[in-house]
Amino acid sequence: MTVVLARIDQRLVHGLIVNQWAQSLKVKRFMVVDDEISKNEDIKASMRMSKPAGTGMSIIDTNKAITNFNSGKYDAQRVFVLVKEPETLIKLIEGGVDIPKVDLGIMFNEDGREPITKFVALNDKERTDLKIIKDKNVPIVVQYVPTDTEEPYNA
């Protein structure tokens, strides 16, 4: 088992992720895949402080993530992938990373996005990217916390 879930969440690592999702998914590694944040040591240090004991955290760029997954580096771990935008997941999938399901977590209603739920707003590019992911037979759901009912994303 490698990736147990990929979540699109603009806040990436925060309380809900480490306190609820990690326990629900029995996560062994948080994998933040972001080309910009992977270069920011201050943000990386603050994210690492939030991880629960007994779990690992990788904060890496897209190419490094693809290389590490394809080399089998995480094969024995339950990995929770966190990204800010669907485009990153397309790159991972096209790079050979098996993403079993995508959860739309928190995508703020800003920068021309239109709300589709209380916590998720999308722009045209994100809608197009999500369609590409769906067309690759990866299910997409909306689920804010693990105790919420999983709603299929149909757009």
Backbone as a ProteinNet text record, in pm:
[ID]
protein_1_A
[PRIMARY]
MTVVLARIDQRLVHGLIVNQWAQSLKVKRFMVVDDEISKNEDIKASMRMSKPAGTGMSIIDTNKAITNFNSGKYDAQRVFVLVKEPETLIKLIEGGVDIPKVDLGIMFNEDGREPITKFVALNDKERTDLKIIKDKNVPIVVQYVPTDTEEPYNA
[TERTIARY]
84.9	0	88.1	63.3	139.9	43.5	-8	-98.9	-236.1	-283.8	-416.7	-522	-477.6	-567.7	-484.1	-533.3	-474.5	-580.3	-539.6	-633.6	-584.7	-677.3	-649	-696.6	-602	-632.2	-534.3	-584.4	-494.7	-418.1	-466.1	-392	-289.9	-294.6	-202.3	-207.4	-111.5	-106.7	-165	-271	-334.6	-402.7	-469.9	-527.5	-614.4	-706	-793	-712.6	-606.9	-525	-453.9	-387.3	-307	-390.3	-502.4	-581.1	-692.3	-749.5	-860.7	-825.2	-777.5	-748.5	-638.2	-533.2	-420.1	-466.3	-549.3	-598.3	-693.9	-784.7	-882.9	-816.7	-713.6	-645.8	-528.1	-494.9	-377.3	-251.3	-231.7	-122.5	12.6	109.7	248.3	335.6	292	370	275.1	297.7	232.2	323.9	267.9	347.1	289	353.9	315	392.6	319.7	383	349.3	452	432.7	567.2	575.2	702.1	754	665.1	709.2	744.2	652.6	674.8	795.3	822.9	938.3	1069.9	1069.9	1190.8	1195.2	1088.2	1078.4	1103.9	1225.4	1265	1183.8	1141.6	1063.5	926.9	858.1	726.4	741.1	842.9	865	887.3	966.3	994.2	866.2	781.8	657.9	563.1	558.3	473.1	521.9	652	706.3	676.4	667.6	636.6	497	408.8	269.7	244	340.2	312.6	307.1	215.8	204.6	327.3	357.1	466.8	441.4	547.3	535.1	501.4	490.1	464.3	579.9	596.6	696.4	629.4	710.3	656.8	758.8	713.8	796.1	730.9	811.1	763	854.7	807.9	896.3	826.5	907.9	849.7	794.9	721.5	650.5	745.4	853.9	947.1	1010.3	1046.3	1106.2	1003.4	878	773.2	757.9	753.8	740.6	858.9	979.5	1100.2	1094.9	1060.1	1057.5	951.4	831.9	726.9	768.1	818.1	853.3	971.4	1055.2	1168.7	1128	1001.7	953.9	985.7	1028.7	1071	961.1	835.7	725.8	638.9	685	601.3	547.8	622.1	580.6	503.8	468.1	404.4	264.8	182.3	51.2	68.9	66.7	100.1	-26.3	-35.7	-143.3	-83.8	-122.2	-68.7	-153.6	-85.9	-152.4	-98.7	-188.8	-150.4	-245.2	-203.1	-287.4	-380.3	-339.9	-422	-423.7	-532.5	-546.7	-434.5	-377.7	-273.4	-156	-122.9	-13.2	-47	-171.9	-211.9	-206.5	-241.6	-230.5	-85.6	7.4	149.4	192.4	145.7	180.8	125.1	-2	-66	5.1	29.4	96.7	241.1	297.3	432.5	438.7	323.2	321.3	282.9	242.8	202.7	57	30	-105.4	-182.1	-278.4	-363.9	-499.4	-536.4	-660.7	-787	-775.6	-892.6	-843.9	-921	-890.4	-1003.8	-966.9	-1062.5	-1045.7	-1155.9	-1153.3	-1175.8	-1072	-1078.4	-1115.2	-1015	-1039.8	-978.8	-1066.4	-1023.5	-1102.1	-1031.2	-1094.8	-1169	-1276.4	-1357.2	-1288.2	-1186.8	-1109.6	-1052.1	-992.6	-926	-1016.7	-1142.6	-1233.7	-1295.6	-1277.7	-1339.4	-1487.4	-1563.3	-1705.4	-1728.5	-1802.5	-1824.8	-1908.6	-1867	-1949.4	-1998.9	-1928.3	-1971.2	-1928.9	-1955	-1917.2	-1765.8	-1686	-1541.6	-1465.1	-1536.5	-1468.3	-1523.7	-1431.8	-1465.2	-1364.8	-1411.3	-1326.8	-1329.2	-1217.8	-1215.2	-1220.4	-1223.3	-1238.5	-1122.4	-999.4	-883.8	-893.4	-931.3	-943.5	-1053.6	-1163.4	-1270.2	-1218	-1145.7	-1088.5	-989.6	-903.6	-805.4	-873.8	-980.6	-1053.3	-1116.9	-1164.6	-1219.9	-1111.2	-990.5	-878.9	-852	-854	-830.7	-941.5	-1067	-1179.8	-1168.2	-1124.7	-1109.8	-1000.2	-912.5	-809.1	-859.4	-991.5	-1058.8	-1016.3	-986.4	-957.8	-1081.5	-1145.1	-1264.2	-1229.8	-1321.4	-1304.7	-1425.2	-1396	-1501.5	-1482.9	-1588.8	-1583	-1610.5	-1513.1	-1528	-1437.6	-1498	-1422.9	-1345.8	-1415.2	-1351.7	-1394.3	-1317.8	-1348.3	-1486.1	-1543	-1674.7	-1788.6	-1759.6	-1861.5	-1888.4	-2008.5	-2042.1	-1963.9	-1904.7	-1830.4	-1929.7	-1914.8	-2001.5	-1922.5	-1974.3	-1902	-1898.9	-1786.2	-1774.7	-1824.3	-1929.4	-1988.5	-1999.1	-1896.2	-1905.1	-1835.7
-119.3	0	123.8	212.5	337	452.2	515.8	628.6	575.7	624.2	586	688.6	814	919.5	1039.3	1111.2	1239.7	1345.4	1452.4	1559.1	1691.6	1762.1	1897.2	1990.8	2058.1	2142	2258.8	2378.5	2493.5	2519.7	2468.2	2485.6	2373.7	2270.7	2156.9	2090	2115.4	2048.9	2143.8	2097.8	2178.1	2082.9	2136	2055.7	1939.7	1963.7	1855	1741.6	1777.4	1676.8	1588.2	1650.8	1571.9	1508.7	1570.7	1517.2	1422.1	1442.2	1356.7	1264.7	1321.9	1240.7	1138	1179.2	1087.6	963.9	984	870.1	784.4	848.5	775.5	689.3	745	674.3	588.6	596.9	525.5	560.5	691.7	745.4	719.5	679.2	666.5	778.3	841	951.3	1053.3	1178.8	1290.3	1331.3	1344.5	1381.2	1510.8	1622	1750.3	1765.9	1774.9	1789.7	1929.8	2015.5	2153.7	2210.3	2253.8	2300.1	2426.8	2512.2	2635.3	2610.4	2548.7	2526.6	2436.9	2346.7	2256.6	2333.8	2460.1	2542.4	2635.9	2640.1	2734.9	2663.9	2677.8	2604.8	2645.6	2772	2816	2747.6	2748.2	2683.1	2533.1	2472.1	2328.5	2296.5	2378	2354	2363.4	2461.4	2474.4	2358.6	2311	2195.8	2070.7	2051.8	1931.8	1929.1	2045.1	2050.6	1997.9	2003.1	1964.3	1815.3	1742.8	1601.5	1519.8	1425.6	1340.5	1250	1216.2	1123.6	992.4	932.8	803.9	814.1	936.6	953.5	1029.6	1009.3	1084.1	1194.7	1290.4	1397	1432	1428.8	1473	1597	1698.9	1821.2	1841.3	1793.6	1783.7	1834.3	1857	1902	1782	1813.6	1711.8	1607.2	1651.3	1556.2	1462.4	1515.7	1432.3	1329.9	1372.3	1280.4	1165.6	1197.7	1094.5	998.3	1053.3	969.8	878.1	933.8	855	746.1	778.8	676.9	566.4	604.7	505.1	417.6	466.9	386.1	294.6	305	217.2	266.1	390.4	444	435.8	445	448.7	322.9	218.5	100.2	39.6	48.9	-12.4	85.6	201.2	303.4	336.7	388.6	442.5	593.7	639.8	778.9	859.9	976.2	1071.8	1188	1200.5	1304.6	1430.9	1543.9	1673	1770.6	1828.7	1925.3	2045.1	2155.8	2275.5	2280	2216.1	2225.7	2093.3	2070.2	1944.7	1920.7	2026	2011.3	1926.8	1941.9	1862.9	1714	1680.5	1539.1	1482.6	1563	1516.3	1479	1564.3	1536.3	1408.3	1388	1265.3	1141.8	1148.3	1034	1004.1	1108.2	1087.6	1042.2	1069.7	1025.2	883	817.3	678	653.8	758.5	742.1	697.6	590	536.3	614.5	693.8	771.5	701.8	640.4	562.7	648.2	768.7	855.4	996	1096.4	1235.9	1294.3	1362.7	1431.3	1581.6	1649.2	1795.2	1843.9	1903.4	1945.9	2092.3	2178.4	2321	2394.4	2457.8	2541.8	2671.7	2777	2902.3	2971	3039.8	3117.4	3251.7	3250.7	3370.5	3355.3	3459.5	3455.9	3405.9	3449.2	3413.7	3275.7	3209.2	3077	3090.7	2988.6	2983.9	2868	2892	2785.1	2671	2549.2	2432	2366.8	2392.7	2349.4	2458.7	2436.5	2533.4	2557	2454	2463.6	2454.9	2432.6	2413.9	2510.9	2587.4	2674.9	2646.4	2648.1	2610.9	2717.7	2728.6	2811.6	2719.4	2776.7	2696.3	2598.6	2643.4	2555.3	2435.9	2461.1	2351.3	2254.3	2304.7	2216	2128.1	2190.9	2116	2010.7	2049.4	1954.9	1839.4	1868	1760.6	1666	1718.8	1632.5	1540.8	1594.1	1512	1398.7	1429.9	1326.8	1221.7	1266.6	1172.2	1085.3	1145	1071.1	965.3	976.1	875.1	769.7	767.2	669.9	679.7	802	825.2	890.8	825.1	885.2	1013.5	1110.5	1237.4	1255.2	1286.6	1304.3	1437.9	1480.7	1597.3	1545.8	1566.4	1520.8	1608.1	1695.2	1791	1722.3	1638.4	1558.2	1413.3	1318.5	1176.1	1132.2	1202.2	1162.8	1214	1306.6	1352.9	1242.6	1242.1	1150.9	1192.7	1095.6	1120.7	1150.6	1268.1	1306.5	1296.4	1228.2	1223.6	1362.1	1394.7	1518.8	1491	1562.5	1543.1	1676.8	1712	1837.8	1824.3
0	0	0	-88.5	-90.3	-65.2	-166.8	-146.7	-104.2	11.5	57.8	15.4	-1.6	-45.1	-88.2	-187.5	-224.4	-196.3	-131.9	-96.1	-153.7	-216.4	-263.5	-152.4	-90.5	25.3	25.5	7.1	-2.3	126.8	238.2	364.1	384.7	301.2	307.4	443.5	531	662.3	766.8	834.6	939.8	1037.9	1135.2	1243.3	1198.8	1105.2	1058.7	996.5	926.9	858.6	961.2	1057.3	1151.5	1261.5	1299.8	1411.3	1370.2	1252.1	1211.4	1094.7	986.3	868.6	895.4	963	987.5	1062.7	1164.2	1242.4	1160.4	1089.6	1010.3	902.6	838.1	728.2	774.9	904.4	958.9	878.6	862.7	781.7	846.7	765.5	811.6	755.7	645.7	587.3	524.4	558.5	490.7	377	258.4	142.1	85.3	117.8	61.2	-68.9	-179.5	-310.4	-361.3	-361.5	-403.8	-447.5	-571.6	-626.8	-558.6	-509.6	-442.3	-296.2	-223.4	-79.7	-54.9	-146.9	-128.4	-121.2	-165.7	-162.7	-42	39.1	149.7	282.6	334.4	456	578.2	587.8	703.7	707.1	594.4	588.9	612.6	552.8	572	719.4	788.4	930.2	1013	984	1061.5	1033.1	909.6	877.9	950.9	952.9	1017.5	1167	1229.7	1373.3	1402.6	1305.6	1328.2	1310.5	1257.2	1228.7	1358.1	1362	1480.9	1497.1	1621.2	1648.9	1575.2	1524.8	1457	1309.2	1258.9	1116.1	1052.7	923.9	848.9	771.8	727.8	644.6	537.6	413.6	301.5	243.4	217.1	153.6	34.3	-80.9	-196.8	-323.2	-426	-552.2	-630.1	-734.5	-811.9	-871	-930.5	-993	-890.9	-774.9	-669.1	-620	-605.9	-563	-662.7	-790.4	-893.7	-887.6	-877.4	-869.3	-747.8	-631.9	-508.3	-512.3	-561.7	-570.5	-667	-783.2	-884.7	-844.7	-753.7	-706.4	-591.2	-547.3	-440.3	-300.9	-287.4	-157.8	-51.4	-91.7	5.7	2.4	-64.4	-84.1	45.7	153.7	279.9	368.8	316.8	399.1	346.8	436.8	399.9	385.1	261.1	231.1	202	264.4	242	163.2	36.3	-51.5	-37	-16.5	-1.9	-106	-182.7	-286.4	-279.4	-342.1	-344.6	-464.9	-574.8	-695.1	-770.8	-846.5	-920.3	-1021.3	-1076.8	-1178.4	-1127.4	-999.7	-941.4	-945.5	-918.1	-921.1	-1062.4	-1161.1	-1300.4	-1329.8	-1289.8	-1313.2	-1242.1	-1118.7	-1045.5	-1116.5	-1153.9	-1220.8	-1353.2	-1431.2	-1559.9	-1541.3	-1423.5	-1392	-1338.4	-1327.5	-1285	-1140.6	-1067.9	-927.8	-923.7	-849.7	-838.4	-732.6	-776	-686.1	-683	-569.3	-566.5	-562.6	-502.2	-489	-456.1	-500.8	-472.8	-389.3	-281.5	-195.2	-214.4	-243.8	-248.5	-105.8	-47.9	91.7	102.8	107.6	122.5	3.3	-73.1	-184.7	-170.5	-133.4	-93.9	-207.7	-169.3	-263.4	-285.5	-370.8	-402.2	-541.9	-592.6	-723.1	-834.5	-834.2	-942.3	-931.5	-819.5	-801.9	-767.1	-804.1	-770.7	-674.9	-565.2	-466.5	-523.4	-489.7	-521.9	-392.5	-280.3	-146.9	-49.2	77.7	181.2	184.2	154.7	168.4	36.6	-73.8	-201.9	-305.3	-364.6	-476.6	-587.5	-710.7	-824.2	-933	-1004.1	-1124.1	-1246.5	-1364.6	-1486.7	-1506.5	-1479.1	-1496.6	-1401.8	-1276.7	-1179.6	-1221.3	-1273.7	-1323.2	-1437.9	-1530.6	-1642.6	-1592.5	-1497.8	-1443.3	-1370.8	-1297.2	-1229.3	-1330.2	-1441.6	-1546.8	-1602.7	-1620.6	-1668.5	-1570.3	-1440.3	-1338.3	-1344.6	-1351.8	-1362	-1486.4	-1597.3	-1722.1	-1712.5	-1613	-1588.1	-1488.7	-1468.6	-1381.1	-1235.6	-1190.4	-1049.4	-988.7	-889.9	-830	-754.7	-761.7	-691.2	-599.7	-473.8	-374.6	-302.8	-237.1	-150.3	-9.8	78.8	217.2	303.8	382.7	462.7	575.1	651.5	756.9	738.9	794.8	771	820	916.8	967.6	879.8	787.6	692	590.3	536.2	428.5	303.6	240.4	116.5	4.3	-57.3	-168.9	-298.6	-400.3	-527.4	-591.9	-654.2	-729.1	-870.1	-908.4	-1042.5	-1112.4	-1185.8	-1260.1	-1392.9
[MASK]
+++++++++++++++++++++++++++++++++++++++++++++++++++++++++++++++++++++++++++++++++++++++++++++++++++++++++++++++++++++++++++++++++++++++++++++++++++++++++++

